[in-house]
């Protein structure tokens, strides 16, 4: 069974926590150490960012991390090499998050094959058109048992959400707002209404809520309305400040208690 499916099947009564960081930032060779540290510190799933020069959905924190990673020399090929080195040491699901241009340049089939060889269970491609997903990417990903995770926002129509739910497997990435990534202090009434609306749709796929989670209030709101939460910008900031994943986790857990 794919590790993503197993994670949700085995944890239906527990709220999950996933973290994002950008490969190659703050240093080129810290990818494996960060992943192993996050698993040891109780994180359930990790999104590893593939740096890109024009990340449209990312806020300034993650854009800056990508710029640093590219300057450090991070490439998709090098990332796969780093992940293969730790493949047998990591049990939790790893999900690559990157833009279509980089993946197309690498080659869709080669990308899916490399994911399997490196112990990656899924991929998030924010700018992948759903038509291209269905016609081009999905058949290849299915061949390699790789989950392609699709995003929904408050502006995604019910028809499109149900179509995504029907044609994907793993989880749905529920973006808390239609804006770019970045920490928020709270989720307003409009976001809460969006969470309730999606809950009432009774989708078959579990959902993880991301974008803007940085404290106790936003974490609890996300976890009460989905299978779990995804934290990106807050952890990336702390990792860049400390240059140490353990220290960054100490500070993150402290922030999530406030």
Short mmCIF file of C-alpha atoms in Angstrom, two decimals:
data_model
loop_
_atom_site.label_atom_id
_atom_site.label_comp_id
_atom_site.label_asym_id
_atom_site.label_seq_id
_atom_site.Cartn_x
_atom_site.Cartn_y
_atom_site.Cartn_z
CA UNK A 1 0.00 0.00 0.00
CA UNK A 2 1.20 3.51 -0.78
CA UNK A 3 2.51 5.17 2.40
CA UNK A 4 0.10 8.09 2.05
CA UNK A 5 -2.93 5.80 1.95
CA UNK A 6 -1.56 3.78 4.86
CA UNK A 7 -1.01 6.92 6.94
CA UNK A 8 -4.63 8.01 6.66
CA UNK A 9 -6.04 4.48 6.98
CA UNK A 10 -4.15 3.86 10.21
CA UNK A 11 -4.79 7.29 11.81
CA UNK A 12 -8.49 7.95 11.38
CA UNK A 13 -8.83 8.86 15.06
CA UNK A 14 -5.77 11.11 15.26
CA UNK A 15 -5.10 14.51 13.74
CA UNK A 16 -2.01 14.57 11.52
CA UNK A 17 0.73 17.16 11.11
CA UNK A 18 2.72 17.60 7.92
CA UNK A 19 5.61 20.02 7.41
CA UNK A 20 7.05 21.62 4.29
CA UNK A 21 10.64 22.67 3.74
CA UNK A 22 12.60 23.60 0.62
CA UNK A 23 15.34 21.18 -0.39
CA UNK A 24 18.74 22.87 -0.47
CA UNK A 25 17.89 25.56 2.09
CA UNK A 26 19.49 26.67 4.31
CA UNK A 27 22.33 24.41 3.09
CA UNK A 28 22.72 22.23 0.03
CA UNK A 29 23.35 18.97 1.87
CA UNK A 30 20.88 19.17 4.78
CA UNK A 31 17.88 17.48 3.08
CA UNK A 32 18.37 14.05 4.62
CA UNK A 33 19.13 15.41 8.08
CA UNK A 34 16.02 17.58 8.09
CA UNK A 35 13.79 14.70 7.01
CA UNK A 36 15.17 12.28 9.58
CA UNK A 37 14.89 14.91 12.32
CA UNK A 38 11.27 15.71 11.49
CA UNK A 39 10.33 12.05 11.53
CA UNK A 40 12.07 11.58 14.89
CA UNK A 41 10.23 14.63 16.28
CA UNK A 42 6.81 13.16 15.48
CA UNK A 43 5.88 14.70 12.12
CA UNK A 44 3.53 12.42 10.17
CA UNK A 45 4.31 13.44 6.58
CA UNK A 46 6.85 15.73 4.92
CA UNK A 47 6.53 17.90 1.82
CA UNK A 48 9.92 18.51 0.24
CA UNK A 49 9.96 21.59 -1.96
CA UNK A 50 11.70 21.54 -5.33
CA UNK A 51 13.14 25.06 -5.74
CA UNK A 52 11.97 27.01 -8.78
CA UNK A 53 12.82 30.48 -10.04
CA UNK A 54 9.19 31.62 -10.47
CA UNK A 55 6.99 30.02 -7.75
CA UNK A 56 3.63 31.69 -8.35
CA UNK A 57 1.74 30.23 -5.37
CA UNK A 58 4.47 30.87 -2.80
CA UNK A 59 4.79 33.80 -0.44
CA UNK A 60 8.02 35.69 0.28
CA UNK A 61 9.36 33.22 2.87
CA UNK A 62 9.21 30.18 0.58
CA UNK A 63 10.26 32.22 -2.46
CA UNK A 64 13.35 33.32 -0.55
CA UNK A 65 14.09 29.73 0.50
CA UNK A 66 13.87 28.64 -3.13
CA UNK A 67 16.24 31.40 -4.21
CA UNK A 68 18.76 30.35 -1.55
CA UNK A 69 18.44 26.70 -2.58
CA UNK A 70 19.04 27.50 -6.24
CA UNK A 71 22.07 29.61 -5.34
CA UNK A 72 23.34 26.70 -3.26
CA UNK A 73 23.14 24.50 -6.35
CA UNK A 74 20.06 22.39 -5.61
CA UNK A 75 18.55 20.59 -8.61
CA UNK A 76 15.86 17.96 -8.95
CA UNK A 77 18.47 15.40 -9.96
CA UNK A 78 20.56 16.14 -6.86
CA UNK A 79 17.44 16.02 -4.67
CA UNK A 80 16.64 12.52 -5.89
CA UNK A 81 20.24 11.48 -5.14
CA UNK A 82 19.89 12.81 -1.59
CA UNK A 83 16.55 11.08 -1.05
CA UNK A 84 17.86 7.74 -2.32
CA UNK A 85 20.59 7.89 0.32
CA UNK A 86 18.05 7.95 3.17
CA UNK A 87 15.29 5.88 1.57
CA UNK A 88 15.71 2.88 3.88
CA UNK A 89 15.87 5.06 7.01
CA UNK A 90 12.58 6.93 6.56
CA UNK A 91 9.19 5.34 7.22
CA UNK A 92 6.79 8.29 6.93
CA UNK A 93 5.42 9.48 3.56
CA UNK A 94 7.47 11.97 1.57
CA UNK A 95 5.71 14.21 -0.94
CA UNK A 96 7.57 16.35 -3.46
CA UNK A 97 6.11 19.78 -4.15
CA UNK A 98 7.24 21.52 -7.30
CA UNK A 99 6.19 23.37 -10.40
CA UNK A 100 5.37 21.80 -13.73
CA UNK A 101 8.20 23.44 -15.68
CA UNK A 102 10.89 21.72 -13.61
CA UNK A 103 9.16 18.35 -13.74
CA UNK A 104 8.47 18.52 -17.48
CA UNK A 105 12.12 19.41 -18.10
CA UNK A 106 13.15 16.35 -16.09
CA UNK A 107 10.54 14.19 -17.86
CA UNK A 108 7.20 13.02 -16.43
CA UNK A 109 7.90 9.30 -16.59
CA UNK A 110 11.47 9.72 -15.40
CA UNK A 111 10.15 11.88 -12.53
CA UNK A 112 7.63 9.24 -11.42
CA UNK A 113 10.21 6.47 -11.68
CA UNK A 114 12.78 8.50 -9.73
CA UNK A 115 10.18 9.19 -7.03
CA UNK A 116 9.64 5.46 -6.50
CA UNK A 117 13.38 4.79 -6.49
CA UNK A 118 13.89 7.55 -3.90
CA UNK A 119 11.07 6.49 -1.57
CA UNK A 120 8.70 9.33 -2.48
CA UNK A 121 4.98 8.52 -2.17
CA UNK A 122 3.37 11.49 -3.87
CA UNK A 123 3.75 14.83 -5.60
CA UNK A 124 2.01 18.20 -5.50
CA UNK A 125 2.27 20.25 -8.70
CA UNK A 126 0.37 23.51 -8.02
CA UNK A 127 0.29 24.69 -11.64
CA UNK A 128 -0.66 21.35 -13.21
CA UNK A 129 -3.90 21.82 -15.21
CA UNK A 130 -6.44 19.17 -14.31
CA UNK A 131 -6.92 18.23 -17.97
CA UNK A 132 -3.19 17.54 -18.30
CA UNK A 133 -3.29 15.60 -15.04
CA UNK A 134 -6.05 13.34 -16.33
CA UNK A 135 -4.68 12.83 -19.85
CA UNK A 136 -0.91 12.83 -19.34
CA UNK A 137 0.25 12.64 -15.74
CA UNK A 138 -2.26 10.35 -14.03
CA UNK A 139 -1.73 7.29 -16.26
CA UNK A 140 2.03 7.45 -15.69
CA UNK A 141 1.72 8.17 -11.96
CA UNK A 142 -0.72 5.26 -11.54
CA UNK A 143 1.78 2.97 -13.26
CA UNK A 144 4.31 3.79 -10.52
CA UNK A 145 1.75 3.89 -7.66
CA UNK A 146 2.56 7.57 -7.11
CA UNK A 147 -0.14 9.84 -5.69
CA UNK A 148 -0.63 13.20 -7.40
CA UNK A 149 -2.17 15.50 -4.81
CA UNK A 150 -4.51 18.20 -6.10
CA UNK A 151 -5.26 21.50 -4.40
CA UNK A 152 -8.62 23.18 -3.80
CA UNK A 153 -9.27 26.75 -2.63
CA UNK A 154 -12.31 28.68 -1.38
CA UNK A 155 -12.95 29.62 -5.00
CA UNK A 156 -12.93 26.07 -6.40
CA UNK A 157 -16.43 25.10 -7.55
CA UNK A 158 -18.28 22.19 -5.99
CA UNK A 159 -18.34 20.48 -9.38
CA UNK A 160 -14.56 20.70 -9.71
CA UNK A 161 -14.01 19.55 -6.11
CA UNK A 162 -16.15 16.47 -6.65
CA UNK A 163 -14.34 15.75 -9.90
CA UNK A 164 -10.98 16.01 -8.14
CA UNK A 165 -12.24 13.79 -5.33
CA UNK A 166 -13.41 11.17 -7.82
CA UNK A 167 -10.19 11.07 -9.84
CA UNK A 168 -7.49 11.33 -7.17
CA UNK A 169 -6.35 9.06 -4.38
CA UNK A 170 -4.31 9.93 -1.30
CA UNK A 171 -5.55 13.22 0.11
CA UNK A 172 -6.81 16.60 -1.05
CA UNK A 173 -4.70 19.64 -0.22
CA UNK A 174 -7.21 22.16 1.05
CA UNK A 175 -5.69 25.63 0.70
CA UNK A 176 -7.06 27.85 3.47
CA UNK A 177 -7.30 30.89 1.22
CA UNK A 178 -6.89 31.88 -2.40
CA UNK A 179 -3.83 33.98 -1.57
CA UNK A 180 -0.15 33.00 -1.54
CA UNK A 181 1.49 31.03 1.27
CA UNK A 182 2.37 32.76 4.55
CA UNK A 183 1.68 32.64 8.27
CA UNK A 184 -1.63 33.99 9.61
CA UNK A 185 -2.72 34.71 13.18
CA UNK A 186 -6.25 33.36 12.76
CA UNK A 187 -8.78 32.13 10.21
CA UNK A 188 -11.63 34.58 9.68
CA UNK A 189 -15.34 33.82 9.33
CA UNK A 190 -15.10 33.39 5.56
CA UNK A 191 -12.42 30.70 5.92
CA UNK A 192 -14.39 28.96 8.65
CA UNK A 193 -17.46 28.92 6.38
CA UNK A 194 -15.33 27.44 3.60
CA UNK A 195 -14.10 24.71 5.95
CA UNK A 196 -17.67 23.87 6.95
CA UNK A 197 -18.85 23.84 3.33
CA UNK A 198 -16.21 21.30 2.33
CA UNK A 199 -16.95 19.18 5.42
CA UNK A 200 -20.59 18.99 4.40
CA UNK A 201 -19.65 17.59 0.98
CA UNK A 202 -18.63 14.24 2.55
CA UNK A 203 -15.73 13.67 0.16
CA UNK A 204 -14.15 10.22 -0.05
CA UNK A 205 -10.57 11.51 0.18
CA UNK A 206 -9.18 12.81 3.47
CA UNK A 207 -8.19 16.48 3.47
CA UNK A 208 -5.19 18.34 4.84
CA UNK A 209 -5.46 22.10 5.37
CA UNK A 210 -2.45 24.26 4.58
CA UNK A 211 -1.41 27.92 4.04
CA UNK A 212 -1.32 30.26 7.04
CA UNK A 213 -0.95 27.82 9.95
CA UNK A 214 1.48 29.17 12.52
CA UNK A 215 -0.04 29.10 16.02
CA UNK A 216 -2.42 27.18 18.29
CA UNK A 217 -5.55 28.90 16.95
CA UNK A 218 -4.89 28.21 13.26
CA UNK A 219 -3.61 24.69 13.96
CA UNK A 220 -6.66 23.69 15.99
CA UNK A 221 -9.01 25.23 13.44
CA UNK A 222 -7.37 23.29 10.62
CA UNK A 223 -7.23 20.03 12.50
CA UNK A 224 -10.85 20.28 13.62
CA UNK A 225 -12.00 20.69 10.01
CA UNK A 226 -9.79 18.11 8.27
CA UNK A 227 -7.60 15.05 8.81
CA UNK A 228 -4.72 17.31 9.69
CA UNK A 229 -2.69 20.42 9.00
CA UNK A 230 0.26 21.37 6.82
CA UNK A 231 2.76 23.97 8.02
CA UNK A 232 5.18 25.58 5.59
CA UNK A 233 6.27 29.19 5.96
CA UNK A 234 6.50 29.12 9.76
CA UNK A 235 8.82 26.12 9.79
CA UNK A 236 10.88 27.41 6.84
CA UNK A 237 11.43 30.68 8.72
CA UNK A 238 12.55 28.89 11.89
CA UNK A 239 14.80 26.50 9.98
CA UNK A 240 16.49 29.40 8.20
CA UNK A 241 16.93 31.29 11.47
CA UNK A 242 18.39 28.41 13.45
CA UNK A 243 20.11 26.39 10.68
CA UNK A 244 19.18 23.42 12.90
CA UNK A 245 16.07 21.26 12.40
CA UNK A 246 15.90 20.18 16.06
CA UNK A 247 16.00 23.78 17.30
CA UNK A 248 13.48 24.80 14.65
CA UNK A 249 11.14 22.03 15.84
CA UNK A 250 11.51 23.16 19.47
CA UNK A 251 10.50 26.68 18.45
CA UNK A 252 7.67 25.46 16.21
CA UNK A 253 6.12 23.27 18.89
CA UNK A 254 6.40 26.20 21.31
CA UNK A 255 4.62 28.51 18.84
CA UNK A 256 1.85 25.94 18.31
CA UNK A 257 1.09 25.93 22.03
CA UNK A 258 0.37 29.68 22.09
#
